[in-house]
PDB file of C-alpha atoms in Angstrom:
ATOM      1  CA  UNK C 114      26.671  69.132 138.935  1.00  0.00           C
ATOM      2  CA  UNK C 115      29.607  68.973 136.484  1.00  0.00           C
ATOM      3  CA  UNK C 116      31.799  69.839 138.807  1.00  0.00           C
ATOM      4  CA  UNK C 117      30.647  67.310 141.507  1.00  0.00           C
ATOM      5  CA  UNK C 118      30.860  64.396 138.595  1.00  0.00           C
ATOM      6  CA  UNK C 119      34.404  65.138 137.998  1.00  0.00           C
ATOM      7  CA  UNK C 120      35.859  65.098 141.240  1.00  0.00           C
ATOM      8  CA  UNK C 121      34.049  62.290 142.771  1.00  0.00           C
ATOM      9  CA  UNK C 122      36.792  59.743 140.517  1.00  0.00           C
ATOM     10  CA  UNK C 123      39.342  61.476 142.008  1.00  0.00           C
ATOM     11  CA  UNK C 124      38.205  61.350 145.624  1.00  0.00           C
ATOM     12  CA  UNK C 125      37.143  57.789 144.708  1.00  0.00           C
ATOM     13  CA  UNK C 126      40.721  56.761 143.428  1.00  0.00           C
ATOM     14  CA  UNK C 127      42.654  58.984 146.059  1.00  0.00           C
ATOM     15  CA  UNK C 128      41.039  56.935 149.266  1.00  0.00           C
ATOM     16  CA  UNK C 129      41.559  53.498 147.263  1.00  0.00           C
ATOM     17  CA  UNK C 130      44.776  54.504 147.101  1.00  0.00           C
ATOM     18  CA  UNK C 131      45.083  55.796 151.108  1.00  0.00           C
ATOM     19  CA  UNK C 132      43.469  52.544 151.878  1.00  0.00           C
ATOM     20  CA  UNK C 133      45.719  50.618 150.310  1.00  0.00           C
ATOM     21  CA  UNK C 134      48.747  52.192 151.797  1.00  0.00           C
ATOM     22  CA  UNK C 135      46.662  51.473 154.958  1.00  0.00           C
ATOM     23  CA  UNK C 136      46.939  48.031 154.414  1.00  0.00           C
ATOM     24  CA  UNK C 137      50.009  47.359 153.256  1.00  0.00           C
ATOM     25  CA  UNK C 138      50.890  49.449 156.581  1.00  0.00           C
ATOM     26  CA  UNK C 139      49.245  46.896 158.768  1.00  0.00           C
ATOM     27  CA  UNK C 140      50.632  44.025 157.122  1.00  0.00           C
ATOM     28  CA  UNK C 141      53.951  45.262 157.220  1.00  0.00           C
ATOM     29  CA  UNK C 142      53.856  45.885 160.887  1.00  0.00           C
ATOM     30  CA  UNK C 143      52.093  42.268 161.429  1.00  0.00           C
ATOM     31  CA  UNK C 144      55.090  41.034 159.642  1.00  0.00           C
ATOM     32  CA  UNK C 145      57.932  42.903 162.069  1.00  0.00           C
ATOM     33  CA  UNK C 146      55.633  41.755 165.190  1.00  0.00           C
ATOM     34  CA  UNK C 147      55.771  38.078 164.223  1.00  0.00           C
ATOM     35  CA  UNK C 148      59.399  38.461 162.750  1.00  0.00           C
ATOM     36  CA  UNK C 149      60.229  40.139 166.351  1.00  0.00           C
ATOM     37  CA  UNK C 150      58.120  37.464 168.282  1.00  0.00           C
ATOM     38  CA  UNK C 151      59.291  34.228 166.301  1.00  0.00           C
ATOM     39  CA  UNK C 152      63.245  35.653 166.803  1.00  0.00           C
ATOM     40  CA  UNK C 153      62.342  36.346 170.594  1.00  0.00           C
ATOM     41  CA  UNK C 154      60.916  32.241 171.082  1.00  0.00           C
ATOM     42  CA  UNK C 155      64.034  31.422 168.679  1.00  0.00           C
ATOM     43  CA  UNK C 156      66.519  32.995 171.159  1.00  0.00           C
ATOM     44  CA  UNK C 157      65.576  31.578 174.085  1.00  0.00           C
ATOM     45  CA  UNK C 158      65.271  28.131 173.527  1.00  0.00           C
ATOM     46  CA  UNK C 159      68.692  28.232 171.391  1.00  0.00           C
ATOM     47  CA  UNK C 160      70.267  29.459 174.404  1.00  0.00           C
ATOM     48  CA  UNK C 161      68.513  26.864 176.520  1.00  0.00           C
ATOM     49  CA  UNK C 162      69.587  23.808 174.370  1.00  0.00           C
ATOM     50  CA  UNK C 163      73.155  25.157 173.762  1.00  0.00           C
ATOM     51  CA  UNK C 164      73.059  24.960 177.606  1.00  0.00           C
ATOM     52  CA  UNK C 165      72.497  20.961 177.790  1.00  0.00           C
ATOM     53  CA  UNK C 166      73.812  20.553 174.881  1.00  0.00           C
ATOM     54  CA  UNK C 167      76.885  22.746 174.268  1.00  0.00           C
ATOM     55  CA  UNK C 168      77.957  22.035 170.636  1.00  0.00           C
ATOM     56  CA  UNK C 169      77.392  25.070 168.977  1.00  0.00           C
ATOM     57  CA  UNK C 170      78.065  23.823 165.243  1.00  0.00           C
ATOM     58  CA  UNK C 171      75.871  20.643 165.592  1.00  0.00           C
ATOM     59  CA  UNK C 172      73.368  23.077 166.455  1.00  0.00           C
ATOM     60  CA  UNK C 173      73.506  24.758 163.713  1.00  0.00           C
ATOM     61  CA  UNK C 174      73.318  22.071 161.418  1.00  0.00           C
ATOM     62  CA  UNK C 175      70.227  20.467 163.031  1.00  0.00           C
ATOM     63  CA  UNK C 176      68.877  24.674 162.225  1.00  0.00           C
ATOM     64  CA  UNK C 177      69.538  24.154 159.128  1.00  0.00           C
ATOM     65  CA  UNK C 178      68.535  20.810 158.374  1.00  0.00           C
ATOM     66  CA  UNK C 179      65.179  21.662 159.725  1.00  0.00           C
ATOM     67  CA  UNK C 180      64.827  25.007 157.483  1.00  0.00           C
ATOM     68  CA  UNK C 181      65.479  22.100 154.648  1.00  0.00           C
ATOM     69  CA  UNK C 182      63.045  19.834 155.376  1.00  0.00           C
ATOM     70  CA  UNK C 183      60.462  22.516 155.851  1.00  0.00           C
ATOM     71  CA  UNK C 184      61.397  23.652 152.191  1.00  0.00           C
ATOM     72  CA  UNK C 185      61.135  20.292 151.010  1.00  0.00           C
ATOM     73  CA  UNK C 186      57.705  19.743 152.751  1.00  0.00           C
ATOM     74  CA  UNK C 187      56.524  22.579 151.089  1.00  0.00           C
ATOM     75  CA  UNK C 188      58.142  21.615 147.958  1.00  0.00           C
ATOM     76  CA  UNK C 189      56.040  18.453 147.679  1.00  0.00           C
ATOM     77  CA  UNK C 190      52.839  19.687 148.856  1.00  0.00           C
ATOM     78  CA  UNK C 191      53.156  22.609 146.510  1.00  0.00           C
ATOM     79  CA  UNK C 192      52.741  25.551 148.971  1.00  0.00           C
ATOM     80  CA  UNK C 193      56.181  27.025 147.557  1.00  0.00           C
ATOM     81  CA  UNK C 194      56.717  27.136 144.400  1.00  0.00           C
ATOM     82  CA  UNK C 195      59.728  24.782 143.378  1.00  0.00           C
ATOM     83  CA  UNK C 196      62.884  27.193 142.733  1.00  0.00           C
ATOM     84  CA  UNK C 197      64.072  24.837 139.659  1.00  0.00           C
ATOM     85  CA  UNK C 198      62.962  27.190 137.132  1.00  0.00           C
ATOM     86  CA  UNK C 199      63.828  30.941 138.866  1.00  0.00           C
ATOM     87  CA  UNK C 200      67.985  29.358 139.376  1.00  0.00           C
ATOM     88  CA  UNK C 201      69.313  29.969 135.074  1.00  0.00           C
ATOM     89  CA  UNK C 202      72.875  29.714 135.006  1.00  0.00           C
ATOM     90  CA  UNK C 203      75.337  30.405 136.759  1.00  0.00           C
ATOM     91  CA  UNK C 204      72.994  30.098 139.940  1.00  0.00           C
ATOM     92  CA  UNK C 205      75.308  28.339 142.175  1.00  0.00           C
ATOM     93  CA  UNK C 206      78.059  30.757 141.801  1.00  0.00           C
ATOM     94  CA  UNK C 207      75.772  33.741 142.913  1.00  0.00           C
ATOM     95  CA  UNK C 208      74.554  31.069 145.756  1.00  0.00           C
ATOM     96  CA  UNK C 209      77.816  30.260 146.692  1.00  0.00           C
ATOM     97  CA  UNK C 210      78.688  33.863 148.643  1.00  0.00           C
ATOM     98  CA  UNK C 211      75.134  34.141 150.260  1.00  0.00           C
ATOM     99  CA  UNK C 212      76.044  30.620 151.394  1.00  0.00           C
ATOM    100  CA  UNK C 213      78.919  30.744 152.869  1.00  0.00           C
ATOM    101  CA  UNK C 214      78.066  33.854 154.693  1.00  0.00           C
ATOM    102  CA  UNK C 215      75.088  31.809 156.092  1.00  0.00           C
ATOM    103  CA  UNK C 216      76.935  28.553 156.881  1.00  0.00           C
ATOM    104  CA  UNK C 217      79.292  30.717 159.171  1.00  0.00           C
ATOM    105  CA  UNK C 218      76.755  33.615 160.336  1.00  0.00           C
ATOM    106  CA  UNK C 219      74.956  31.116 161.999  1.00  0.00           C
ATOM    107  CA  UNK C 220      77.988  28.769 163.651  1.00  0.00           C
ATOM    108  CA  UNK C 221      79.193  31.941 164.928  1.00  0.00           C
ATOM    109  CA  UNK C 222      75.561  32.887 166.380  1.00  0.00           C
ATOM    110  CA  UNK C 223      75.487  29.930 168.041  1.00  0.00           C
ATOM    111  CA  UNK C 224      79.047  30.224 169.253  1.00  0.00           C
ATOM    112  CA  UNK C 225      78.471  33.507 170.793  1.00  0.00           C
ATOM    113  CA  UNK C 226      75.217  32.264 172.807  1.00  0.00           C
ATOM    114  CA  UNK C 227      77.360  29.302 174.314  1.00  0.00           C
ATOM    115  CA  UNK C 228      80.080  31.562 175.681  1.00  0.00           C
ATOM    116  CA  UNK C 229      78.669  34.710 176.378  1.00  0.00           C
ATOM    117  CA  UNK C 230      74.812  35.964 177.024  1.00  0.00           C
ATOM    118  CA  UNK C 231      71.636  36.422 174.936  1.00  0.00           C
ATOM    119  CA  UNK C 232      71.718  40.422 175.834  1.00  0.00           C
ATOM    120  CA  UNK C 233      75.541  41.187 174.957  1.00  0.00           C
ATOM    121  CA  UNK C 234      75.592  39.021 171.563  1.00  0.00           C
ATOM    122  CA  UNK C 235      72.913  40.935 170.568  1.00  0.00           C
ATOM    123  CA  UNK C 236      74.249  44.317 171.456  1.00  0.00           C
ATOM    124  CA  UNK C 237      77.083  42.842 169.425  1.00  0.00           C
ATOM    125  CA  UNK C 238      74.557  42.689 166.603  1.00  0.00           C
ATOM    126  CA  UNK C 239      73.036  46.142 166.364  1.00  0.00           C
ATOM    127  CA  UNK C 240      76.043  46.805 164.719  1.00  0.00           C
ATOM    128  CA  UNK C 241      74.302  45.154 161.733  1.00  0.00           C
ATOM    129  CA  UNK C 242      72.769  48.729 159.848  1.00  0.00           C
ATOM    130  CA  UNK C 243      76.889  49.950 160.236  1.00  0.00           C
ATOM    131  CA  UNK C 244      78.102  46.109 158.081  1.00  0.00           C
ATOM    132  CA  UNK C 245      75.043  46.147 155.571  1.00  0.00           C
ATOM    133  CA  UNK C 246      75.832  50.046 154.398  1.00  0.00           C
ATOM    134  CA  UNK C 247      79.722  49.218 154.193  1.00  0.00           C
ATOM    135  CA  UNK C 248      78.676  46.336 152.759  1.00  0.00           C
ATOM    136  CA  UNK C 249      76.493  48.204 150.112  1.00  0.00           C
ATOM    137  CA  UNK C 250      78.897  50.844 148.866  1.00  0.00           C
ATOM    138  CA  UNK C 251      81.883  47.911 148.295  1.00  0.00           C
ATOM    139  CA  UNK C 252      79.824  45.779 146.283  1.00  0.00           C
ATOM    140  CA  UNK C 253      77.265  48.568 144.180  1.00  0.00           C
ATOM    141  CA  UNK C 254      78.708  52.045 145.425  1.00  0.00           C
ATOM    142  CA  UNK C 255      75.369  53.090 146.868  1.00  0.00           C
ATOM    143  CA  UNK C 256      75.963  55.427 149.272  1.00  0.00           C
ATOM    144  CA  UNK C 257      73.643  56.496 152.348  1.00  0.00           C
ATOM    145  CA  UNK C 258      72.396  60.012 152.793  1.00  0.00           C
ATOM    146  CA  UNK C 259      74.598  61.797 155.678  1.00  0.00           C
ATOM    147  CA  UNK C 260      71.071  61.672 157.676  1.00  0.00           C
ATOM    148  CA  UNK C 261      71.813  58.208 157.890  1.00  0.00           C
ATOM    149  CA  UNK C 262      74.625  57.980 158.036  1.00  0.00           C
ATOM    150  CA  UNK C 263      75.251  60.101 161.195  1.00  0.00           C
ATOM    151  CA  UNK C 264      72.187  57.869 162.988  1.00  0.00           C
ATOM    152  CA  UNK C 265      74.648  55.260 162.375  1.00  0.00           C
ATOM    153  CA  UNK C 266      77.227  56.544 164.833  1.00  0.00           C
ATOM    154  CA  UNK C 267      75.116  56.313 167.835  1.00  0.00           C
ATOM    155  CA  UNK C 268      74.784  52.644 167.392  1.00  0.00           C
ATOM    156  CA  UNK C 269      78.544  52.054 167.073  1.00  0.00           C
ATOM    157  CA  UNK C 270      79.145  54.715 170.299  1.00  0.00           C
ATOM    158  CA  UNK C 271      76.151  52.678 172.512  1.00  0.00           C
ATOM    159  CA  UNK C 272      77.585  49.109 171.440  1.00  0.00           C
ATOM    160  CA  UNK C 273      81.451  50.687 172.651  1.00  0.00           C
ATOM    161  CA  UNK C 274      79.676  51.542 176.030  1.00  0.00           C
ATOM    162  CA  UNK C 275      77.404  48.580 176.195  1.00  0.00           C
ATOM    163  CA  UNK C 276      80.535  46.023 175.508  1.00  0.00           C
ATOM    164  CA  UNK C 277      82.550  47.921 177.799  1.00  0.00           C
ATOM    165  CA  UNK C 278      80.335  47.093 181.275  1.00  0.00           C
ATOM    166  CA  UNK C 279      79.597  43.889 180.125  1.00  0.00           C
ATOM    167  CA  UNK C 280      79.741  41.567 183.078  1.00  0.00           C
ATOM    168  CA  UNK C 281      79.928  38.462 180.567  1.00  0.00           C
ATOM    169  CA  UNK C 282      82.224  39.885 178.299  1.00  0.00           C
ATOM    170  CA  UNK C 283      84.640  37.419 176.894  1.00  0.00           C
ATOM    171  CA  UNK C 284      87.251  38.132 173.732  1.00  0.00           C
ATOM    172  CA  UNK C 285      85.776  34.898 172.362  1.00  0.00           C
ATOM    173  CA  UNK C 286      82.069  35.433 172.588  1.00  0.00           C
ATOM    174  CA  UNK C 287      82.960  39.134 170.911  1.00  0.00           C
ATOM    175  CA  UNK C 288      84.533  38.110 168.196  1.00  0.00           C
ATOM    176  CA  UNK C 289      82.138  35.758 167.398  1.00  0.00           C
ATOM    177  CA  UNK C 290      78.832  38.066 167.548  1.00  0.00           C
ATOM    178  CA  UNK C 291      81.030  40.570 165.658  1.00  0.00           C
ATOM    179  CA  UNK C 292      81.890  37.874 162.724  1.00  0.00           C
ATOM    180  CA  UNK C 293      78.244  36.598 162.906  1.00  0.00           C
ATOM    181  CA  UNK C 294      77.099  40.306 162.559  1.00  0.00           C
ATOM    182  CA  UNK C 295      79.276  40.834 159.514  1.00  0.00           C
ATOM    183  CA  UNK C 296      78.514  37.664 157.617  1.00  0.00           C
ATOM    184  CA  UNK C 297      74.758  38.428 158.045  1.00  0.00           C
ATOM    185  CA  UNK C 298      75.265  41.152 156.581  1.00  0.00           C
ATOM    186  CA  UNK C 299      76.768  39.991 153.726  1.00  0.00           C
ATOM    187  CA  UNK C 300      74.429  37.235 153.192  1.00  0.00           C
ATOM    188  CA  UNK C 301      71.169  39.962 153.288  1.00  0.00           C
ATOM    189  CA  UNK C 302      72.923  41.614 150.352  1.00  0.00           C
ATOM    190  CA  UNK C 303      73.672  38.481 148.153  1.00  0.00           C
ATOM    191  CA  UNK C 304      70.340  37.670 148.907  1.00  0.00           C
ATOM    192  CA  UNK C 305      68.819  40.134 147.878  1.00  0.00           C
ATOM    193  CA  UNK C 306      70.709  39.692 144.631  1.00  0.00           C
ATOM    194  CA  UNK C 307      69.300  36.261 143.988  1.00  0.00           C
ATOM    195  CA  UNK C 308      65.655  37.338 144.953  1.00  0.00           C
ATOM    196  CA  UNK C 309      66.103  39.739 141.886  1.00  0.00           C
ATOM    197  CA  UNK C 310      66.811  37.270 139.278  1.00  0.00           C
ATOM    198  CA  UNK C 311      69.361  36.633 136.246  1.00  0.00           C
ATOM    199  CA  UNK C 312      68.757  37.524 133.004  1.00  0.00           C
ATOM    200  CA  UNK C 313      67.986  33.881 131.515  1.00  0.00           C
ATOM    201  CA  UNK C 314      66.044  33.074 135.295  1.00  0.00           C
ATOM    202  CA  UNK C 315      62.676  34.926 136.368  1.00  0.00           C
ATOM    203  CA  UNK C 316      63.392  36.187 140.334  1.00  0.00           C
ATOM    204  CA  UNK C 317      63.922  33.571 142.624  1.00  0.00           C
ATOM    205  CA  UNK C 318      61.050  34.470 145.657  1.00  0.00           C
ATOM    206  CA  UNK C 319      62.379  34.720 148.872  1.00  0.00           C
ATOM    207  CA  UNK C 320      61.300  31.567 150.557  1.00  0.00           C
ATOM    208  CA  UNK C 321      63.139  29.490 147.843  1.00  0.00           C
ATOM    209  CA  UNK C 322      66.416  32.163 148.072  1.00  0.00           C
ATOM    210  CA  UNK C 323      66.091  30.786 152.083  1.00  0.00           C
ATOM    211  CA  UNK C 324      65.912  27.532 151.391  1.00  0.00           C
ATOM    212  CA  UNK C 325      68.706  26.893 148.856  1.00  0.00           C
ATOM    213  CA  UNK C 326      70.837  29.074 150.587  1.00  0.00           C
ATOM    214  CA  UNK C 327      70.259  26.998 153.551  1.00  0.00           C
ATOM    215  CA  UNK C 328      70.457  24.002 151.709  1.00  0.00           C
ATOM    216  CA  UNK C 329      74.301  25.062 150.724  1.00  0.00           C
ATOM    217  CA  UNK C 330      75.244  26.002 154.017  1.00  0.00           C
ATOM    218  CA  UNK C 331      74.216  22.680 155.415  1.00  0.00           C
ATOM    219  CA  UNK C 332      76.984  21.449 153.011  1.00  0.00           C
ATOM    220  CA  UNK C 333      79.382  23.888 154.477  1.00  0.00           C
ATOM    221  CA  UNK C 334      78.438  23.752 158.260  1.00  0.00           C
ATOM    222  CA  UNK C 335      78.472  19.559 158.479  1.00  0.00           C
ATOM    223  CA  UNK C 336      82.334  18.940 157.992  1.00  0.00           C
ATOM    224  CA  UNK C 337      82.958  22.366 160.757  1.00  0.00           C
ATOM    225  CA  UNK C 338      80.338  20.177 163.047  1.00  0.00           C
ATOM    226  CA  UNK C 339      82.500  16.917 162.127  1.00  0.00           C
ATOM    227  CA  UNK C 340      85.940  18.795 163.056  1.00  0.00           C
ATOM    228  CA  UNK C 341      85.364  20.855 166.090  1.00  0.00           C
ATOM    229  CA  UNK C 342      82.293  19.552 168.007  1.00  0.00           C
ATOM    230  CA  UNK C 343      83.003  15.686 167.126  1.00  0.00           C
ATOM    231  CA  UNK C 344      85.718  15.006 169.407  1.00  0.00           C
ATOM    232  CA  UNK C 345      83.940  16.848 172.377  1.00  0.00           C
ATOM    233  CA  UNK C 346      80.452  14.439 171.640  1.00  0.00           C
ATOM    234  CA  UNK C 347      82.361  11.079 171.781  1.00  0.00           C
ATOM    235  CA  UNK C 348      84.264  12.431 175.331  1.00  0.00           C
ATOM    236  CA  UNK C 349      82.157  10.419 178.105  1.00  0.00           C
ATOM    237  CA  UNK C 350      81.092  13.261 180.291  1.00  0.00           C
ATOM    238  CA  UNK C 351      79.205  14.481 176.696  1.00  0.00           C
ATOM    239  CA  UNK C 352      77.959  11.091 176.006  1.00  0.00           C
ATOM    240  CA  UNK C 353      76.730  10.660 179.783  1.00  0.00           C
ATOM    241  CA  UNK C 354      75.021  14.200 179.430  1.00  0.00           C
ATOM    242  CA  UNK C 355      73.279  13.220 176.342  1.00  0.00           C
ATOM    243  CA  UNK C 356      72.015  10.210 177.713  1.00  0.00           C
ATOM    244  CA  UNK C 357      70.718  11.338 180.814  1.00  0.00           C
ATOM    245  CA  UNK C 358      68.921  14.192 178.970  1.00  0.00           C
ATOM    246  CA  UNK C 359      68.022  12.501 175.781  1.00  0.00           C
ATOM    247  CA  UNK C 360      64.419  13.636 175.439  1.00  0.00           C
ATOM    248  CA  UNK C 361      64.802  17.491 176.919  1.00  0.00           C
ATOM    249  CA  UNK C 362      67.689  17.727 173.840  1.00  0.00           C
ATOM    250  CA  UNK C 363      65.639  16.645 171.467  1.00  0.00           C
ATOM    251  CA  UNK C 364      62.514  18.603 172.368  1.00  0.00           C
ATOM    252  CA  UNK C 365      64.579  22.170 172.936  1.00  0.00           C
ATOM    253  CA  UNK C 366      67.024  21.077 169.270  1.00  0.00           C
ATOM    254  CA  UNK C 367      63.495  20.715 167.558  1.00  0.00           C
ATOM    255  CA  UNK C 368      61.712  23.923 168.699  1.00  0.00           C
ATOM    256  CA  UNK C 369      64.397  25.711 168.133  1.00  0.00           C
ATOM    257  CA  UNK C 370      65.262  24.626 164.518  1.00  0.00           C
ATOM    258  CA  UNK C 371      61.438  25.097 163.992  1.00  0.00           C
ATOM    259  CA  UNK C 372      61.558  28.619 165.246  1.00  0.00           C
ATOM    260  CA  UNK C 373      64.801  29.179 163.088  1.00  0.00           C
ATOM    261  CA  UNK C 374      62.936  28.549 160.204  1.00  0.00           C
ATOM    262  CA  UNK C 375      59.882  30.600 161.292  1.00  0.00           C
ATOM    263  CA  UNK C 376      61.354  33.671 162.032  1.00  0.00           C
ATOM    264  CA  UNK C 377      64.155  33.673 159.027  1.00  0.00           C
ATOM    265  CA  UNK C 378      61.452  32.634 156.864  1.00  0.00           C
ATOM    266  CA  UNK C 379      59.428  35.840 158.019  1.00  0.00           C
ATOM    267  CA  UNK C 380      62.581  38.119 157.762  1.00  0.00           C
ATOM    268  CA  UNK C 381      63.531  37.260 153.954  1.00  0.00           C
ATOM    269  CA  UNK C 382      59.739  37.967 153.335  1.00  0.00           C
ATOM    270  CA  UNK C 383      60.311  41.544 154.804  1.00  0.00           C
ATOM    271  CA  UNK C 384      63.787  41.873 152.859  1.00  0.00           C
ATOM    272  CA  UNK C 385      61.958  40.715 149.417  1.00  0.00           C
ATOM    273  CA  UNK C 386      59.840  44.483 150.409  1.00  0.00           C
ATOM    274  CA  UNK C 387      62.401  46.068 151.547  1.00  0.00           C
ATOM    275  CA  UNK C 388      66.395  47.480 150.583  1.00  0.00           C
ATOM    276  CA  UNK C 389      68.995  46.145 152.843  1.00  0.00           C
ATOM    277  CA  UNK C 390      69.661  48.759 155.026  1.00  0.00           C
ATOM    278  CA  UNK C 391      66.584  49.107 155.919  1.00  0.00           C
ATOM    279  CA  UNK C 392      65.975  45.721 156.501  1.00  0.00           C
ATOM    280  CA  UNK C 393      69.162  45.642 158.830  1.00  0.00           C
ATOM    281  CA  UNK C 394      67.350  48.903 160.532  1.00  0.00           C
ATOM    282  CA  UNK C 395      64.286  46.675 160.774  1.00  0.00           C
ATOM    283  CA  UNK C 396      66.706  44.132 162.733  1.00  0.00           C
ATOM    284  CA  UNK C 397      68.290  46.539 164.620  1.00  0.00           C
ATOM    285  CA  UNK C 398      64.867  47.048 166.254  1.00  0.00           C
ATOM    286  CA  UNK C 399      64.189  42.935 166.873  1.00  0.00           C
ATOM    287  CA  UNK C 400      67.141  42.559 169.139  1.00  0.00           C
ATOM    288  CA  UNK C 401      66.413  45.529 171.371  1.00  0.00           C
ATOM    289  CA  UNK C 402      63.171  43.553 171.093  1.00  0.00           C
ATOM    290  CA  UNK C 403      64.754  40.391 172.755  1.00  0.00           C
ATOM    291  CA  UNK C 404      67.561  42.728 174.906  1.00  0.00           C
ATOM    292  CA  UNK C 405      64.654  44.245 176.662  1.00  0.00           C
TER     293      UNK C 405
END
């Protein structure tokens, strides 16, 4: 009897425990399914509307824009928490790198999908575990396990292959996945920084870390926009284009800003749970998600 009272806490605490673990199992694989499913929807209709409306930066301010407004939405109706009080000082400085590796991540994304194919930017991308632990041991000298590190080199050997029978391959369209790829991963780790906080600022939660770092790159992608798609949209084969397909452009620009939001939203969620290079493993899985 004695014996039976004192190990039925234990039993009791050790499957509270396995069902928790349980849980948190399910809702971390509910969150990679709807990260993998939003990023699928996102990809093709980006590639659709870069297709009638081939101006990759404008694109990607209109992305961005949206991902504001969405913030801002939930802002006023108080379903995120305003970020006023997690920024302390200093906050725009540690914004600043995130930023700008967001501002041209994206432009180059977009880039990438106008000259080349869906399929080969993304095998571009996998490359992304390779950038985020290079990434990690210049900035805080963590260093990967040599497990890792060697399940690393298939990547970079099935990317050389992959990029080598490309039928769509163009020097332009590479470059520009590869850049993308690398400022990504940049901005995951800088993120990740500001989700943990300063010493005068409680952590920042990830939604609001997405949304001012959005709201910064907006700054930084409008004037690129202004520069190098502006002379293109006032040309009159561009104006007659947008004219005749006025209300297709505007339905595939606003889905596709939506889904932006929805499935980067869903991914700095994941990366608040998670370290960065296993987050960028996590990502390395989405896009042979959409490649398949």
């Amino acid at each position: 009897g004695t014996l039976l009272k004192e190990t039925t806490p234990v039993l009791a605490k050790t499957g509270k425990v396995s069902s928790m673990l349980s849980l948190g199992t399910v809702v971390m694989t509910l969150g990679f399914l709807s990260w993998y499913g939003a990023n699928v929807a996102f990809n093709i209709v980006n590639k659709q509307a870069l297709g009638v409306f081939p101006h990759a930066w404008t694109v990607s301010v209109l992305q961005l824009a949206t991902v504001v407004m969405c913030s801002m939405l939930g802002w006023a109706t108080g379903a995120i928490e305003a970020p006023w009080r997690s920024m302390g000082s200093g906050f725009l400085w540690r914004l600043f790198p995130a930023a700008v590796c967001h501002a041209l991540g994206n432009g180059l994304t977009s880039v990438a999908f106008s000259c080349s194919s869906v399929s080969f930017t993304h095998i571009v991308k996998t490359t992304e575990p390779v950038w985020m632990a290079l990434g990690s041991y210049l900035m805080t000298g963590a260093v990967l396990p040599l497990p890792q590190v060697l399940t690393l080199i298939p990547i970079m050997l099935g990317v050389a292959l992959a990029t080598a029978g490309e039928l769509s391959f163009t020097w332009l369209g590479f470059l520009a996945a590869l850049g993308s790829t690398v400022c990504f991963a940049g901005r995951g780790i800088f993120s990740k920084r500001l989700m943990s906080g300063a010493p005068d600022a409680k952590p920042m939660s990830p939604l609001n870390v997405y949304a001012m770092d959005s709201l910064m790159a907006l700054g930084f992608t409008v004037p690129m926009a202004l520069l190098l798609d502006g002379p293109t949209m006032l040309l009159e084969t561009s104006r007659a284009s947008l004219a005749a397909n006025k209300s297709l452009i505007v339905h595939l620009l606003a889905v596709s800003g939506l889904s932006y939001y929805a499935y980067n939203a869903i991914a700095f969620k994941l990366l608040a749970k998670l370290d960065v290079v296993s987050h960028a493993v996590g990502n390395l899985g989405k896009r042979i998600f959409v490649i398949g």
